[in-house]
CSV table of C-alpha atoms in Angstrom, one decimal:
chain,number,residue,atom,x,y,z
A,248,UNK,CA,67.1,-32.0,-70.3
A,249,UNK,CA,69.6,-34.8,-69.6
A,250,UNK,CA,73.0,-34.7,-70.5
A,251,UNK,CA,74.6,-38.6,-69.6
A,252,UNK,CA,74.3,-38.0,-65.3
A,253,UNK,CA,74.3,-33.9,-65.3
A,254,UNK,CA,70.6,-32.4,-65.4
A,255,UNK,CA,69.7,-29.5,-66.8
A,256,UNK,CA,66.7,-27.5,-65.7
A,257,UNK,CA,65.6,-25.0,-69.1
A,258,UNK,CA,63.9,-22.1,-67.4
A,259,UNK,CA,62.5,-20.8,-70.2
A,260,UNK,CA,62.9,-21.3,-74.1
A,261,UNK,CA,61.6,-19.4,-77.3
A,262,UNK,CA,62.7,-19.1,-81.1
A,263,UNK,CA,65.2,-16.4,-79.5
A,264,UNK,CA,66.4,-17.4,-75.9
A,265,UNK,CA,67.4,-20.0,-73.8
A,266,UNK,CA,67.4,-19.6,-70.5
A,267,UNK,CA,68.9,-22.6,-68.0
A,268,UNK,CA,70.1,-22.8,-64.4
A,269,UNK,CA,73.8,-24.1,-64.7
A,270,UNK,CA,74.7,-27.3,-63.1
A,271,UNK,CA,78.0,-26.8,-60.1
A,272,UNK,CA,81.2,-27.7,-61.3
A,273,UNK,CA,80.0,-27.6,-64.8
A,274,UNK,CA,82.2,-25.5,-67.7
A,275,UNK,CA,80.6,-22.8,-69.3
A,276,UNK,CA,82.6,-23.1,-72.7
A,277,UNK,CA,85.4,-25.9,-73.9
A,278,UNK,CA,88.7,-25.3,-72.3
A,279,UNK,CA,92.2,-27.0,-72.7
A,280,UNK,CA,90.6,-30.0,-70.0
A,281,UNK,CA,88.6,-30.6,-72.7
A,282,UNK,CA,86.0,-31.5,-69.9
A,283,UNK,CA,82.3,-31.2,-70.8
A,284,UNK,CA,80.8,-28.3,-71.4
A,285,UNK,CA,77.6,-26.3,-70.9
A,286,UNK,CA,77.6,-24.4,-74.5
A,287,UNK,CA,78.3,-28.0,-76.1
A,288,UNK,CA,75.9,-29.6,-74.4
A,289,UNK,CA,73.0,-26.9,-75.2
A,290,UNK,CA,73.9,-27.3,-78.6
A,291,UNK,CA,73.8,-30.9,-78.7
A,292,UNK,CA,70.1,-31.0,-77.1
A,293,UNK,CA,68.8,-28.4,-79.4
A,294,UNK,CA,69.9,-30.6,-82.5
A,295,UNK,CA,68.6,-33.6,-81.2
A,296,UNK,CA,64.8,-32.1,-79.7
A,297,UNK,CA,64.3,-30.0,-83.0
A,298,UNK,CA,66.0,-32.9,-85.4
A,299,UNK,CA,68.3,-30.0,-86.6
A,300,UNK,CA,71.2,-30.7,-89.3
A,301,UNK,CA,74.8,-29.1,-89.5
A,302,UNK,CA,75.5,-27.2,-86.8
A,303,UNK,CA,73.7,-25.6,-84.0
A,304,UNK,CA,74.1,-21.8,-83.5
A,305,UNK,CA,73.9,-20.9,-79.4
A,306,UNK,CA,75.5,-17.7,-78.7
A,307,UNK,CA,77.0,-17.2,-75.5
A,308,UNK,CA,77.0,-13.6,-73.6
A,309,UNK,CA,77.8,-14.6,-70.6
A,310,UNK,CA,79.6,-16.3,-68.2
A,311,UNK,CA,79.7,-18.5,-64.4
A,312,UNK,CA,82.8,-19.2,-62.9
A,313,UNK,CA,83.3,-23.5,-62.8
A,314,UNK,CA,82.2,-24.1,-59.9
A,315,UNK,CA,79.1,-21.9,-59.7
A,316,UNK,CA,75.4,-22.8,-60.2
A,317,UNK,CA,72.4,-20.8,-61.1
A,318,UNK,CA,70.9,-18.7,-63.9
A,319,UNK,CA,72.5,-18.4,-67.2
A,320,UNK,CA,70.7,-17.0,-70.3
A,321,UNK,CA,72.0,-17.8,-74.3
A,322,UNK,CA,71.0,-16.9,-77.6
A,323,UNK,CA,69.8,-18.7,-80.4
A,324,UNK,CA,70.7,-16.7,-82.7
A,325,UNK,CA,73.1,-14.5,-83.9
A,326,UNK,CA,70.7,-10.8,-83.7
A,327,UNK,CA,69.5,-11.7,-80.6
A,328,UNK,CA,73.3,-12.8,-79.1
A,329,UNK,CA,73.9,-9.4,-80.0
A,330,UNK,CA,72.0,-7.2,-78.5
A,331,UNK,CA,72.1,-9.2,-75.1
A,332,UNK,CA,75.6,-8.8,-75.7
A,333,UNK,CA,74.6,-5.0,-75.8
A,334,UNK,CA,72.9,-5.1,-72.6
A,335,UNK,CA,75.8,-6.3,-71.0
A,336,UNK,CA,78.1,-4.2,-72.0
A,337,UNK,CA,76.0,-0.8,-70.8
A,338,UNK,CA,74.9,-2.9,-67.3
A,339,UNK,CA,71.4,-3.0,-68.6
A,340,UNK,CA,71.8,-7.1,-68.0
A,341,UNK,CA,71.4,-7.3,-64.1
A,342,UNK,CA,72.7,-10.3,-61.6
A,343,UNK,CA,71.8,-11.1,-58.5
A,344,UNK,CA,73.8,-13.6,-56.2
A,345,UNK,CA,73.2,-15.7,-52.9
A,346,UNK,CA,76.9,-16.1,-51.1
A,347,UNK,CA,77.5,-17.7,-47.7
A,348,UNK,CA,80.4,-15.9,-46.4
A,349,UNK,CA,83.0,-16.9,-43.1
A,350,UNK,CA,82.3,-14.6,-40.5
A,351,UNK,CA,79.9,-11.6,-39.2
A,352,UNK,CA,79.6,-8.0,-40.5
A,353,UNK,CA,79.8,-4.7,-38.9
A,354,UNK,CA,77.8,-3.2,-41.8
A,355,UNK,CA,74.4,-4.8,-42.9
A,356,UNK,CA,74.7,-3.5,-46.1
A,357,UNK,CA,77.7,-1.7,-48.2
A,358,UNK,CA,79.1,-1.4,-51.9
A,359,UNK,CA,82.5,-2.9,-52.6
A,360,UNK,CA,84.5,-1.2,-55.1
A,361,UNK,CA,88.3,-2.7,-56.0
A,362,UNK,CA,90.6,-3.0,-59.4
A,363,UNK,CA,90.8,-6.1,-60.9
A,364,UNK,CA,93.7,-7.9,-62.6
A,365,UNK,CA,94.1,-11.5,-63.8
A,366,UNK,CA,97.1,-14.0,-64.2
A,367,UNK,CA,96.0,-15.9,-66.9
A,368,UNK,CA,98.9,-18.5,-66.4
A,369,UNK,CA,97.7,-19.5,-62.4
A,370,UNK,CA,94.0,-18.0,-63.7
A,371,UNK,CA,93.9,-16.3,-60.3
A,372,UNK,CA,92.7,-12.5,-59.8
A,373,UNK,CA,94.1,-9.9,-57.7
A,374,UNK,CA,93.2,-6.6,-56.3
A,375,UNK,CA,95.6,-4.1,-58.4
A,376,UNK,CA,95.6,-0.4,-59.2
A,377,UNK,CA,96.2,-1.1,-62.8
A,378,UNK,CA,93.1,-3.2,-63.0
A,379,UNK,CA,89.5,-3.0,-64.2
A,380,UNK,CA,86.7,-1.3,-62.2
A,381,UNK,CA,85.2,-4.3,-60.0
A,382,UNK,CA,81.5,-3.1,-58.1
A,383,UNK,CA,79.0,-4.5,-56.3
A,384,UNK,CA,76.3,-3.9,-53.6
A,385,UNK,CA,75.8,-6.3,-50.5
A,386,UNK,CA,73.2,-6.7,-48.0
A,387,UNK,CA,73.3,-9.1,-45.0
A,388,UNK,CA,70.5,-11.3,-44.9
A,389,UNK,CA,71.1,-13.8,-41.8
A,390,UNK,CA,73.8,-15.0,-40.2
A,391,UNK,CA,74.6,-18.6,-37.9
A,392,UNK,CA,77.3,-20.1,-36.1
A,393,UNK,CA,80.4,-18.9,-38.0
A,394,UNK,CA,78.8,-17.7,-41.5
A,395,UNK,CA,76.5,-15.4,-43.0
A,396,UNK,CA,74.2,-15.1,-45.7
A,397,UNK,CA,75.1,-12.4,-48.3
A,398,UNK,CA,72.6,-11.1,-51.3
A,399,UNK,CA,74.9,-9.4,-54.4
A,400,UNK,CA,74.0,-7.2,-56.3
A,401,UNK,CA,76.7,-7.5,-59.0
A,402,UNK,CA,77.5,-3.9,-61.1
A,403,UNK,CA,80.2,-5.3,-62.9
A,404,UNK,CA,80.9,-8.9,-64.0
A,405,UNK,CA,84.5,-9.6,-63.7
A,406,UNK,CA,86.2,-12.9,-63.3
A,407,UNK,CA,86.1,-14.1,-60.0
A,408,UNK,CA,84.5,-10.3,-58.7
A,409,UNK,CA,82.5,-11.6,-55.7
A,410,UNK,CA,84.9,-14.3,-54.8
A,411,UNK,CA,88.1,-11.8,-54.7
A,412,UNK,CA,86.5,-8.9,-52.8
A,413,UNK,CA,84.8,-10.6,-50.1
A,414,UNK,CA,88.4,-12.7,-49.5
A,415,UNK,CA,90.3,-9.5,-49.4
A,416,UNK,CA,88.2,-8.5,-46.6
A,417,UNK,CA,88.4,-11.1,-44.5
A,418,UNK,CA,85.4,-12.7,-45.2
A,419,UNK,CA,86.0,-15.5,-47.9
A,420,UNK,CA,83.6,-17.6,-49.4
A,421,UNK,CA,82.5,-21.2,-47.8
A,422,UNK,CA,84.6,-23.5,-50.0
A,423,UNK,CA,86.3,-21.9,-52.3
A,424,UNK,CA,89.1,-23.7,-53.2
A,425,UNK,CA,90.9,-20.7,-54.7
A,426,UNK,CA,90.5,-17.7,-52.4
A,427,UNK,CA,89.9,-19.7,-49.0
A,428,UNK,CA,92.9,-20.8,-46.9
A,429,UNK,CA,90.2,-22.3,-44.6
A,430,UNK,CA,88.4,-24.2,-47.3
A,431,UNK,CA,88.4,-28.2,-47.6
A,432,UNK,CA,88.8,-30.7,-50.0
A,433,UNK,CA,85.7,-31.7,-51.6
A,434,UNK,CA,84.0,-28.5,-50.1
A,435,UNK,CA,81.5,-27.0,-52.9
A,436,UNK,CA,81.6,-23.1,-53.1
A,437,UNK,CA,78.4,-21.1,-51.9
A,438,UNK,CA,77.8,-18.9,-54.4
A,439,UNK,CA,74.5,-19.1,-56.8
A,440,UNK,CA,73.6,-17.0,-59.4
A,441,UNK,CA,69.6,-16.8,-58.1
A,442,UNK,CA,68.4,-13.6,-60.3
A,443,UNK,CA,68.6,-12.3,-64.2
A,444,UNK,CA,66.6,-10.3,-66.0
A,445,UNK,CA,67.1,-8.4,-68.5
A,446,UNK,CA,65.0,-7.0,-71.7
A,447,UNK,CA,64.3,-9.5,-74.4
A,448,UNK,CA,66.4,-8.8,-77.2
A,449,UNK,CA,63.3,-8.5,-79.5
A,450,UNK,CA,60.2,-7.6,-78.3
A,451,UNK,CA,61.5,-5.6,-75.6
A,452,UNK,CA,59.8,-7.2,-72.7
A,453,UNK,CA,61.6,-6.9,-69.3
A,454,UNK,CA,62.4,-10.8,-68.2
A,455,UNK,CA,63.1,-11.3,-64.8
A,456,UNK,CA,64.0,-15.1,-64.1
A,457,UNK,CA,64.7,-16.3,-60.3
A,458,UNK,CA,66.3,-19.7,-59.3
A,459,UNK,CA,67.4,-21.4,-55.6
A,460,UNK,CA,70.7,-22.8,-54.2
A,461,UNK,CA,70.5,-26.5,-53.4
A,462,UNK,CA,69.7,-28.1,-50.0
A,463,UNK,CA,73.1,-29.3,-49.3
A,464,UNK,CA,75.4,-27.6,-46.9
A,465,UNK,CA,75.8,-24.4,-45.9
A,466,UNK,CA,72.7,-23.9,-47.5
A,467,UNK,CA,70.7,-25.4,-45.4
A,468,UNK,CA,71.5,-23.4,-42.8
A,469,UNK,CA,69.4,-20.7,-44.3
A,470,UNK,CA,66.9,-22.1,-47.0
């Protein structure tokens, strides 16, 4: 679909799902920028293809931080938003993400386990005792010049997870406005959301859906 200049690629589509790979720099829901928004836009398609009156119902279970690309899955309706939402909640909804980190690793491969807390006001997260469980697993893929390719297996989805424990290791991620000092303006982040799956929410099936970072760099230093 085509939303004025932003393309959206639908993955997959039935009476229950939708399934898209989320544009960069895109919102996932209305915010106070009032800036467009995936969920919005989503709707707005849906009405127009299937000629639909009133409102659209698109539930959404979960979430990609601004800047982020890759695959997002929603519900069309309200059963099957809540048992995805289900899935979530007891990890049974698994992500997988590409990062291109600064610097090399000791360890090819390690879990990364840190509390989380968020200021809302300066929506910025930081590692604190008092926060919520944050896990994931890592494996090194490649690395050149300064920067090296990192597959995530993310455990727990909290705000800004990845982003916030590979900084507070000294490894940040390429252009991240927020959490890297070395980052430049107009640098995009490199981190895609390249794997879901998950058990559809009706007939049970296991879904696995699988997308790929864009050409642009850092990525093509190693796609």
């Amino acid at each position: 679909m085509e939303d004025g200049r932003v393309m959206i690629n639908i993955i997959y589509e039935d009476n229950h799902l939708l399934v898209v790979e989320k544009p960069i720099n895109i919102l996932v829901q209305a915010d106070n920028t009032h800036d467009s928004d995936l969920l919005s836009m989503l709707k707005e398609d849906i009405k127009k293809r299937y000629q639909k009156p009133g409102n659209v119902y698109l539930g959404l279970v979960h979430r990609l931080d601004r800047p982020v690309g890759g695959i997002m899955v929603f519900a069309k309706t309200s059963k099957a938003a809540a048992r995805l939402s289900e899935q979530v909640k007891k990890h049974q909804m698994k992500k997988k993400y590409y990062a291109i980190v600064e610097g090399k690793f000791e360890k090819k491969e390690g879990c990364l386990i840190d509390y989380l807390k968020k200021d809302e006001k300066k929506n910025k997260v930081f590692i604190d005792n008092t926060g919520k469980e944050a896990i994931l697993n890592y494996r090194v893929l490649d690395s050149k010049e300064k920067y090296s390719l990192i597959d995530i297996d993310l455990k727990t989805g909290r705000s800004h997870q990845i982003r916030v424990q590979f900084a507070s290791r000294n490894h940040p991620l390429f252009g991240d406005q927020k959490y890297n000092r070395n980052s430049k303006v107009g640098e995009q982040i490199a981190l895609y959301s390249y794997e879901l799956s998950f058990h559809h929410p009706i007939t049970k099936e296991k879904l696995v859906f699988l997308g790929k970072p864009s050409k642009s760099f850092p990525w093509c230093l190693f796609f």
